[in-house]
Coordinates of N, CA, C and O in Angstrom, one line a residue:
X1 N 0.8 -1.2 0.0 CA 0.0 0.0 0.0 C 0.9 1.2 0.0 O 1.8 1.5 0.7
X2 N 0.3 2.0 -1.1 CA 1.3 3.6 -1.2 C 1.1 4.6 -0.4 O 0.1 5.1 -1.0
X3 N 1.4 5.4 0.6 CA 1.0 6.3 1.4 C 1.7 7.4 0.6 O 2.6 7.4 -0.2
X4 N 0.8 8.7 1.1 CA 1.3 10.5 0.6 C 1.3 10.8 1.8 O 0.8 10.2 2.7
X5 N 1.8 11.8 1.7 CA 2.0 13.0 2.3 C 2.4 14.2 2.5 O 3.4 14.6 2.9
X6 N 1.2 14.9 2.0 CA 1.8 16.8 1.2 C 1.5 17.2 2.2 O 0.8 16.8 3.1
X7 N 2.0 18.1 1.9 CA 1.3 19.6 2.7 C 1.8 20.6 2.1 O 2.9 20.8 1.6
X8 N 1.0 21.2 2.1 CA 1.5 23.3 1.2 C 2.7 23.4 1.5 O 2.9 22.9 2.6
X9 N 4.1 24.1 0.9 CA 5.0 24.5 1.4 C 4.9 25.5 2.4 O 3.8 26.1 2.5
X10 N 5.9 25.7 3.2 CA 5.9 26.7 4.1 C 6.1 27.9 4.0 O 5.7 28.8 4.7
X11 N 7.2 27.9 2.2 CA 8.6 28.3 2.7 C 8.2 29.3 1.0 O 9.0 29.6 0.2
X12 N 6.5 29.5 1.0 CA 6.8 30.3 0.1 C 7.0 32.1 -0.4 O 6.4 32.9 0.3
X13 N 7.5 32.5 -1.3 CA 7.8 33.7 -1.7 C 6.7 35.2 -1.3 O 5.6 35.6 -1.8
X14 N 7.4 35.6 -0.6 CA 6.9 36.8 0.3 C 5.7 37.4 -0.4 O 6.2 38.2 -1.2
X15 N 4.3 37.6 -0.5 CA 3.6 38.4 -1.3 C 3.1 39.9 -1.2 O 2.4 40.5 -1.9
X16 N 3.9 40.4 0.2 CA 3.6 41.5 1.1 C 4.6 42.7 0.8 O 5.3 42.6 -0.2
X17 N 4.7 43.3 1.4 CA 5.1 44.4 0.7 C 6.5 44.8 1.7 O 7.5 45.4 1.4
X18 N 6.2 44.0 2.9 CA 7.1 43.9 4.2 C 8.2 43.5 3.6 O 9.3 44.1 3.5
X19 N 7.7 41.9 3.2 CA 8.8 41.4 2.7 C 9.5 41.7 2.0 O 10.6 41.2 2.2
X20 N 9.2 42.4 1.0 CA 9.9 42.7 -0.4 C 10.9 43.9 0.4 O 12.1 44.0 0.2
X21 N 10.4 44.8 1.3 CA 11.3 45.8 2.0 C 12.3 45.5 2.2 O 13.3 46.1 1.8
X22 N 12.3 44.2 3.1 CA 13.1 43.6 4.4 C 14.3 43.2 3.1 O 15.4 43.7 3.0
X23 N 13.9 42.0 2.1 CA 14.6 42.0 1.4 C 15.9 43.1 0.7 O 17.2 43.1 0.7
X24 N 14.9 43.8 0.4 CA 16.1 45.0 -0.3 C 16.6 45.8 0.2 O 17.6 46.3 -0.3
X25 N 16.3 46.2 1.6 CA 17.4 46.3 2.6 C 18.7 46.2 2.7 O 19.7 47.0 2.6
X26 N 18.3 44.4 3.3 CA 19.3 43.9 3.4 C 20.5 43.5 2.4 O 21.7 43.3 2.7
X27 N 19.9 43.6 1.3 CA 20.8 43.6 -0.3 C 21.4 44.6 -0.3 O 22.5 44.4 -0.7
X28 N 21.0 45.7 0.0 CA 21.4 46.9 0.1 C 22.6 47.0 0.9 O 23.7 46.8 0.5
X29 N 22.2 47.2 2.4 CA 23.1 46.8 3.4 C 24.7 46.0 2.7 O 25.8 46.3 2.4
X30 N 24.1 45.0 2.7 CA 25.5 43.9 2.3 C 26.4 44.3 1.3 O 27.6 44.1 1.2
X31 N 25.7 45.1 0.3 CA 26.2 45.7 -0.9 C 27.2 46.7 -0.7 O 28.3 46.9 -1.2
X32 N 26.1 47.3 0.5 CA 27.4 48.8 0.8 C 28.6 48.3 1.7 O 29.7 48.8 1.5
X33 N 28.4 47.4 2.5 CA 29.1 46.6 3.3 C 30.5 46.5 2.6 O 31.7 47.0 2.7
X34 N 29.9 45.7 1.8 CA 31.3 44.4 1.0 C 32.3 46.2 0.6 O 33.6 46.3 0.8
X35 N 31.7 47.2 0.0 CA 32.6 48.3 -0.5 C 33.4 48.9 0.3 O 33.9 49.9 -0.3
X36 N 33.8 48.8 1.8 CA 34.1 49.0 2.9 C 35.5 48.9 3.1 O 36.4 49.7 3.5
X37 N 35.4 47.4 2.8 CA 36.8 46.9 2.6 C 37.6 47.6 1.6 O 38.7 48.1 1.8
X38 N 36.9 47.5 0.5 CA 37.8 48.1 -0.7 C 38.0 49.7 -0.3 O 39.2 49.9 -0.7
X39 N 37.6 50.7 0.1 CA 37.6 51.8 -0.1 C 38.8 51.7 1.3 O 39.7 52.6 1.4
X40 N 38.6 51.0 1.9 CA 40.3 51.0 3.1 C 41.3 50.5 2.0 O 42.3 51.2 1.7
X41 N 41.1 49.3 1.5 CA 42.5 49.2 0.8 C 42.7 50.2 0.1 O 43.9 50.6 0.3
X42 N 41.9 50.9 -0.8 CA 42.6 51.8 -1.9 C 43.2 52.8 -0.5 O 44.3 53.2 -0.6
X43 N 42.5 53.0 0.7 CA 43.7 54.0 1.2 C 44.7 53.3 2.0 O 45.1 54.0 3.0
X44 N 45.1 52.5 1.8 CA 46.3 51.6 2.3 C 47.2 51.4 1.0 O 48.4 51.5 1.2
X45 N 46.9 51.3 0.3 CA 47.5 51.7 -1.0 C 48.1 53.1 -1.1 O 48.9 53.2 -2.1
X46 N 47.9 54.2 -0.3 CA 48.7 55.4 -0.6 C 47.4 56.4 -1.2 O 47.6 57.6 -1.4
X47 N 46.5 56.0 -1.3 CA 45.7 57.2 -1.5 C 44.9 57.9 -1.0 O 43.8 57.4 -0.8
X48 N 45.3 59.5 -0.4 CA 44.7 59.6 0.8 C 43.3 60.1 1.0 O 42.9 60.7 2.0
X49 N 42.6 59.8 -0.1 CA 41.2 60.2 -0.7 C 40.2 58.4 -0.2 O 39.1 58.3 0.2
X50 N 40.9 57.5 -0.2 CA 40.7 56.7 0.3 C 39.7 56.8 1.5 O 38.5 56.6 1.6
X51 N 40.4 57.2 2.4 CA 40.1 57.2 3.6 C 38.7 58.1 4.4 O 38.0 57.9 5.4
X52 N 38.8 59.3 3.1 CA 37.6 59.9 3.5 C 36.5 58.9 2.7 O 35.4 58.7 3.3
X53 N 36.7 58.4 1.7 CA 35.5 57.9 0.9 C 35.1 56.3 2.3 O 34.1 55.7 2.4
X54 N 36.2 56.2 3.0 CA 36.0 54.7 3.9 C 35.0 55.6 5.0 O 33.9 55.1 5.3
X55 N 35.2 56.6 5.4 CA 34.6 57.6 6.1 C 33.0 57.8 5.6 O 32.1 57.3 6.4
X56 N 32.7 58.4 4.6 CA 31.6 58.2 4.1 C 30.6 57.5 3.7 O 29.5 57.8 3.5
X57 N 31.3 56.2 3.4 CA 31.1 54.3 3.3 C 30.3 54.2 4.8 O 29.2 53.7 5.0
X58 N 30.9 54.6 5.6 CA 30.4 54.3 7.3 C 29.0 55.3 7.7 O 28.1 55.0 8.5
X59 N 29.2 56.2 7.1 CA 28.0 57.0 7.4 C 26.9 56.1 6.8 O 26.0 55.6 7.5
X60 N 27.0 55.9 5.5 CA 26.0 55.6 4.5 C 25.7 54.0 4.8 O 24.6 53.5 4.5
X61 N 26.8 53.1 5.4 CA 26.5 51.3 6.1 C 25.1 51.7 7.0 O 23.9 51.3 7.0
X62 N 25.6 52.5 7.6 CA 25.2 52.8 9.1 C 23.8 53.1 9.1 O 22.9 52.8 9.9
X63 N 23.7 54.0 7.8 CA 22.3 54.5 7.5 C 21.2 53.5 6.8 O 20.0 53.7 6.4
X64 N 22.1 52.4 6.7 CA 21.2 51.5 5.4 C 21.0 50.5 6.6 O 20.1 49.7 6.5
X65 N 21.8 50.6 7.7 CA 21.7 49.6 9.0 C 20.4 50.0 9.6 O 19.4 49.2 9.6
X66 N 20.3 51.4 10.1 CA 18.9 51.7 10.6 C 18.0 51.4 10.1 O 17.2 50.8 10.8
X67 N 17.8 51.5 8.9 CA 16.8 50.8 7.1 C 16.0 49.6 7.4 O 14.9 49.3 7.5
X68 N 17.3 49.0 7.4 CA 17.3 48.0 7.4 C 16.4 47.2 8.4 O 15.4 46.5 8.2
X69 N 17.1 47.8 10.0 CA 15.8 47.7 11.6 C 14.7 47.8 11.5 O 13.7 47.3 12.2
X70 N 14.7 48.9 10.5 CA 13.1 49.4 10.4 C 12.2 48.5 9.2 O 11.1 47.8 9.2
X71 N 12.9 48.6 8.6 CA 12.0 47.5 8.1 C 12.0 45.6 8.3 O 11.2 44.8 7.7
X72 N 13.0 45.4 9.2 CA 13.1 44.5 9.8 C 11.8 44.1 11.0 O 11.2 43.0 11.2
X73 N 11.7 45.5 11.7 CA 10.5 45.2 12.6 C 9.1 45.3 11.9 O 8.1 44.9 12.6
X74 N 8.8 45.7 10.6 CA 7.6 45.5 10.1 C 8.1 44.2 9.5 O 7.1 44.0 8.9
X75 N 8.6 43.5 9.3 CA 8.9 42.2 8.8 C 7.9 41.2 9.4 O 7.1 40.3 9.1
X76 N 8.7 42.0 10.9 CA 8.7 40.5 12.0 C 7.4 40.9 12.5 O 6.7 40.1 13.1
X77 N 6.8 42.4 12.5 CA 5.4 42.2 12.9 C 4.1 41.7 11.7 O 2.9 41.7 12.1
X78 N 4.3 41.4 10.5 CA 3.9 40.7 9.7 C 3.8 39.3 9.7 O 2.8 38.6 9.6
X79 N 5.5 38.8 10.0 CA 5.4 37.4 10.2 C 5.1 36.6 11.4 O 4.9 35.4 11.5
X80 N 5.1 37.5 12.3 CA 4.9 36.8 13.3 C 6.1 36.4 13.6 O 6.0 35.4 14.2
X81 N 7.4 36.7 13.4 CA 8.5 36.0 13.9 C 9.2 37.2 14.2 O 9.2 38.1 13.4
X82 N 10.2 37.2 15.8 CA 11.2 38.2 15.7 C 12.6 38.0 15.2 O 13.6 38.5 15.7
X83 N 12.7 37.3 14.4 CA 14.2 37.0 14.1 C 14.7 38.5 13.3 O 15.7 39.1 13.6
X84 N 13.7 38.8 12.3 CA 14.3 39.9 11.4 C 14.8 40.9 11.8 O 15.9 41.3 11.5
X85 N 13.7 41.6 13.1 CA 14.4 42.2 14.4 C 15.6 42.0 14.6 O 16.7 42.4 14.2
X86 N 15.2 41.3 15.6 CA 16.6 40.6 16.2 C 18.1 40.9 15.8 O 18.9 41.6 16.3
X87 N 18.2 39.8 14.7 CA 19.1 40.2 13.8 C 19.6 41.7 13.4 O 20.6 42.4 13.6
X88 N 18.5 41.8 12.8 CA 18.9 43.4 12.3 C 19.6 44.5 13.3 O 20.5 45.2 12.9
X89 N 19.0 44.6 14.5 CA 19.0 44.9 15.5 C 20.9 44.7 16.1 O 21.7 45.6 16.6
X90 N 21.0 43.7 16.0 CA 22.6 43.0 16.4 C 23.4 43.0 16.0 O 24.5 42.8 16.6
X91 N 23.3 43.5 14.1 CA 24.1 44.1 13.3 C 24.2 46.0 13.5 O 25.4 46.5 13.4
X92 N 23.5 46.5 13.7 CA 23.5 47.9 13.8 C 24.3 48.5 15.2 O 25.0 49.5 15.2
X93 N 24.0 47.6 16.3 CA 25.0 47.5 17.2 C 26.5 47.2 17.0 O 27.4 47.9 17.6
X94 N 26.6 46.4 16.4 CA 27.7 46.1 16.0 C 28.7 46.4 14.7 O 29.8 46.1 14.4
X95 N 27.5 47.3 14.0 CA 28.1 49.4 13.3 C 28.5 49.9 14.1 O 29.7 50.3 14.1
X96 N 27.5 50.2 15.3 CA 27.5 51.2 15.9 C 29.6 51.3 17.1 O 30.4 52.2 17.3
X97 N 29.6 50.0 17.5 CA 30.8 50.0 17.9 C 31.7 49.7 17.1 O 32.8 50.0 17.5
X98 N 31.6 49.0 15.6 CA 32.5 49.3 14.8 C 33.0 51.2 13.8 O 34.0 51.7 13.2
X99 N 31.5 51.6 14.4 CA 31.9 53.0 13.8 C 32.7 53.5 14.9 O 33.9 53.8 14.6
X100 N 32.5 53.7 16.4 CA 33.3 54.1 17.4 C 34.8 53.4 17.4 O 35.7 54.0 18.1
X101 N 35.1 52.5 17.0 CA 36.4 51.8 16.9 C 37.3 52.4 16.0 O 38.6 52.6 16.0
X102 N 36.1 52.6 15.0 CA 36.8 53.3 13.9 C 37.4 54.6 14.4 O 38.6 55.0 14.3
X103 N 36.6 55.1 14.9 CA 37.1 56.8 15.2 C 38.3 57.3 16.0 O 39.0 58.3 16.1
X104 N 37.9 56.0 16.5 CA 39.1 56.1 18.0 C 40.5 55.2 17.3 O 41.5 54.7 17.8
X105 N 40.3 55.2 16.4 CA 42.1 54.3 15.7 C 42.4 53.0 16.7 O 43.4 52.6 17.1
X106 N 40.9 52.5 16.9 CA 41.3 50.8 17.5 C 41.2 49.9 16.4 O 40.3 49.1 16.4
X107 N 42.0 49.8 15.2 CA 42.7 48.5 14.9 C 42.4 47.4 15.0 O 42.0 46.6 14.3
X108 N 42.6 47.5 16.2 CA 42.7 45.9 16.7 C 40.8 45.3 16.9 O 40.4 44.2 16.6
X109 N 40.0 46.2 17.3 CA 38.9 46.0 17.3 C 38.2 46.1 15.8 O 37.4 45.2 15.3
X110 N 38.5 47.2 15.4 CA 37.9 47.3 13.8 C 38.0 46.7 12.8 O 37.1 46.8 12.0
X111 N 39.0 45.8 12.7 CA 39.2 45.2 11.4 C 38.5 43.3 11.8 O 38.2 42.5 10.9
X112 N 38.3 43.0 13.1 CA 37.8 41.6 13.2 C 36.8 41.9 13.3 O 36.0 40.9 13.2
X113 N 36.1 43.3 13.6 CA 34.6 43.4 13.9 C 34.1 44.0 12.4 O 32.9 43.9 12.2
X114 N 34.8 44.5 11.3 CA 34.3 44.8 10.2 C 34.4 43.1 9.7 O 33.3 42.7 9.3
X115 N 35.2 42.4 9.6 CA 34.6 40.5 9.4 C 33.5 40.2 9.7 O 32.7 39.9 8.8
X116 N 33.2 40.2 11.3 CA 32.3 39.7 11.5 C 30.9 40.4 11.6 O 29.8 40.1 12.1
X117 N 31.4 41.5 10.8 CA 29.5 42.2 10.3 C 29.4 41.7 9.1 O 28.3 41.2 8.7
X118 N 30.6 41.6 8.0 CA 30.3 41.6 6.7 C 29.8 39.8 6.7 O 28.9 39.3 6.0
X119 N 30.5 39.1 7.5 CA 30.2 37.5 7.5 C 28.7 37.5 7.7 O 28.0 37.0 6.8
X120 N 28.2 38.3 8.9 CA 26.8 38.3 9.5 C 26.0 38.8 8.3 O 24.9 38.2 8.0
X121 N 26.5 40.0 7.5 CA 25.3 40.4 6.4 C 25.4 39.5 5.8 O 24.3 39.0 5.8
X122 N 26.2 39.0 5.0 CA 26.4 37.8 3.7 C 25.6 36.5 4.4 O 24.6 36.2 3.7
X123 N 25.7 35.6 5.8 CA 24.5 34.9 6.1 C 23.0 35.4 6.0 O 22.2 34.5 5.9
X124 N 22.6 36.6 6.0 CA 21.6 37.0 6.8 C 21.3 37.3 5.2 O 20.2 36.8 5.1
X125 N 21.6 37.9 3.9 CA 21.8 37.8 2.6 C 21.1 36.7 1.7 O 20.2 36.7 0.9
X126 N 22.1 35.8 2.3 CA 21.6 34.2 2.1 C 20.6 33.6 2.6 O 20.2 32.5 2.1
X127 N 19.8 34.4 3.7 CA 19.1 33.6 4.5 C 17.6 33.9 3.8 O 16.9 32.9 3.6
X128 N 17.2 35.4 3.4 CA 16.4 35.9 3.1 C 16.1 35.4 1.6 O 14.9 35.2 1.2
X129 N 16.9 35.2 0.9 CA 17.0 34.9 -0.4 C 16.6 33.6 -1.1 O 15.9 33.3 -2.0
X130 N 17.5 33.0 -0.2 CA 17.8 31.4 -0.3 C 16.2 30.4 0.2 O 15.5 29.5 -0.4
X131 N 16.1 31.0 1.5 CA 15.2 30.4 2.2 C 14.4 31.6 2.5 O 14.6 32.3 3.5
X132 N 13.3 31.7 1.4 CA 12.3 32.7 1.5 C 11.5 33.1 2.9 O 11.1 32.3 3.8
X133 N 11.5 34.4 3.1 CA 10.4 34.6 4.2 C 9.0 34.6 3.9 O 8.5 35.3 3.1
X134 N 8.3 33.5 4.6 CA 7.0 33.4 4.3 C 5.6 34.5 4.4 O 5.3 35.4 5.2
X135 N 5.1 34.1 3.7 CA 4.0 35.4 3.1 C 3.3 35.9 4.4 O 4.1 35.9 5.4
X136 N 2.0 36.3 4.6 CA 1.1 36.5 6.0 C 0.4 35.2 5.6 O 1.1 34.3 6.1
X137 N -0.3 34.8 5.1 CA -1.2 33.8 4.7 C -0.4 32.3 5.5 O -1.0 31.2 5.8
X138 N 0.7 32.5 5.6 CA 1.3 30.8 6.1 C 1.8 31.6 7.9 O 1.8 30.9 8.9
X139 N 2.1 32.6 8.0 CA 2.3 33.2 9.1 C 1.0 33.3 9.9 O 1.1 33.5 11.2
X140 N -0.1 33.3 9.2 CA -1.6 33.6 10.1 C -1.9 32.0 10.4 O -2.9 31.9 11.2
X141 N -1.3 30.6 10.0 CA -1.4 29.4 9.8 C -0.5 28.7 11.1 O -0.6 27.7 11.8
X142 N 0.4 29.8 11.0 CA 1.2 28.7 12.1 C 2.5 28.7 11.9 O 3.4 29.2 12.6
X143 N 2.6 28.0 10.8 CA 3.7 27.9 10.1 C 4.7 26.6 10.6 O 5.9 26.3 10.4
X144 N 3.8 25.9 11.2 CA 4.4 25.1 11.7 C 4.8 23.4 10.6 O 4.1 22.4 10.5
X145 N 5.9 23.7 10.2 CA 6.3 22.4 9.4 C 6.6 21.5 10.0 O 6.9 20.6 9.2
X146 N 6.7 20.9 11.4 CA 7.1 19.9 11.9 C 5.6 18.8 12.1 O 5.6 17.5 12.1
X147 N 4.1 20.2 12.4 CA 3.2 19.1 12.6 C 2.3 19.2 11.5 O 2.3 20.2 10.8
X148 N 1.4 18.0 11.2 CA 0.3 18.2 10.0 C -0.7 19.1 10.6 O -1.0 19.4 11.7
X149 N -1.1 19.6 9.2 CA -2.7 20.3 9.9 C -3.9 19.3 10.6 O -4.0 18.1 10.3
X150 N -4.3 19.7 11.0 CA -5.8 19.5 11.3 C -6.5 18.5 10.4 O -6.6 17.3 10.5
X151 N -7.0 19.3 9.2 CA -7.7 18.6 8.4 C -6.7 17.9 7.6 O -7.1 17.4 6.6
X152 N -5.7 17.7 7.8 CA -4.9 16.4 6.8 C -5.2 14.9 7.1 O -5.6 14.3 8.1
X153 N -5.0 14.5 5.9 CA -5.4 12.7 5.9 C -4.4 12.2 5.4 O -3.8 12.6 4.4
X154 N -4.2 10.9 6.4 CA -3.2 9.9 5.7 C -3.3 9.1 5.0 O -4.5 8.6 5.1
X155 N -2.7 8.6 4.4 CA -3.9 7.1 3.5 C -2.8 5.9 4.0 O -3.0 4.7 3.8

């Protein structure tokens, strides 16, 4: 005897308007991110124009970081989940003392904490993209993949 077992995916493509935000955000975000690095090397390279453009790179992360929270918390009050929060939230902090590090010529804090933001956006990148955030319609449901619904039948 052949048994099934569907169920609607979970995991599908954002239809809200939240989502689509939270998305391009964070695209955004990572984008201005990754140019960070380069705009220090070109001033490690000898050019001292570098340095102000790494300067204005930090205003403009920082600003796409707030953006980003903000539409992170209409995300997560959509989906019912605080991760988008959360996250978002823990990166802007972690601007916020990578911008202070910066200012103050700590070195030693700045360059492993500019890693581990750009690591954190590039997961958080992947996460949204890769593994869609689900619509309101599966968020008003539960969303729960681990149990069957209610009205499911097994054969």
């Amino acid at each position: 005897m052949a048994t099934t077992y569907e169920r609607p995916s979970t995991t599908l493509r954002p239809t809200g308007t939240a989502g689509r935000l939270f998305r391009v955000a964070v695209t955004a975000h990572t984008v201005a991110a990754f140019g960070q690095p380069v705009f220090a090397g070109v001033y490690l390279t000898g050019e001292i124009g570098g340095l102000d453009w790494h300067a204005r790179g930090a205003d403009f992360v920082f600003s796409l970081g707030l953006l980003q929270a903000a539409t992170g918390a209409t995300a997560s009050a959509r989906m019912r989940s605080l991760w988008p929060t959360a996250v978002s939230v823990l990166i802007v902090a972690a601007e916020a003392g990578q911008y202070m590090a910066g200012l103050s010529g700590l070195l030693w804090v700045h360059l492993p904490l500019g890693v581990m933001i750009i690591a954190a956006l590039a997961v958080l990148s992947a996460t949204v993209w890769v593994r869609p955030l689900p619509n309101r319609a599966v968020a008003d449901r539960g969303g729960d993949a681990g149990e069957p619904r209610q009205d499911e039948t097994h054969v």
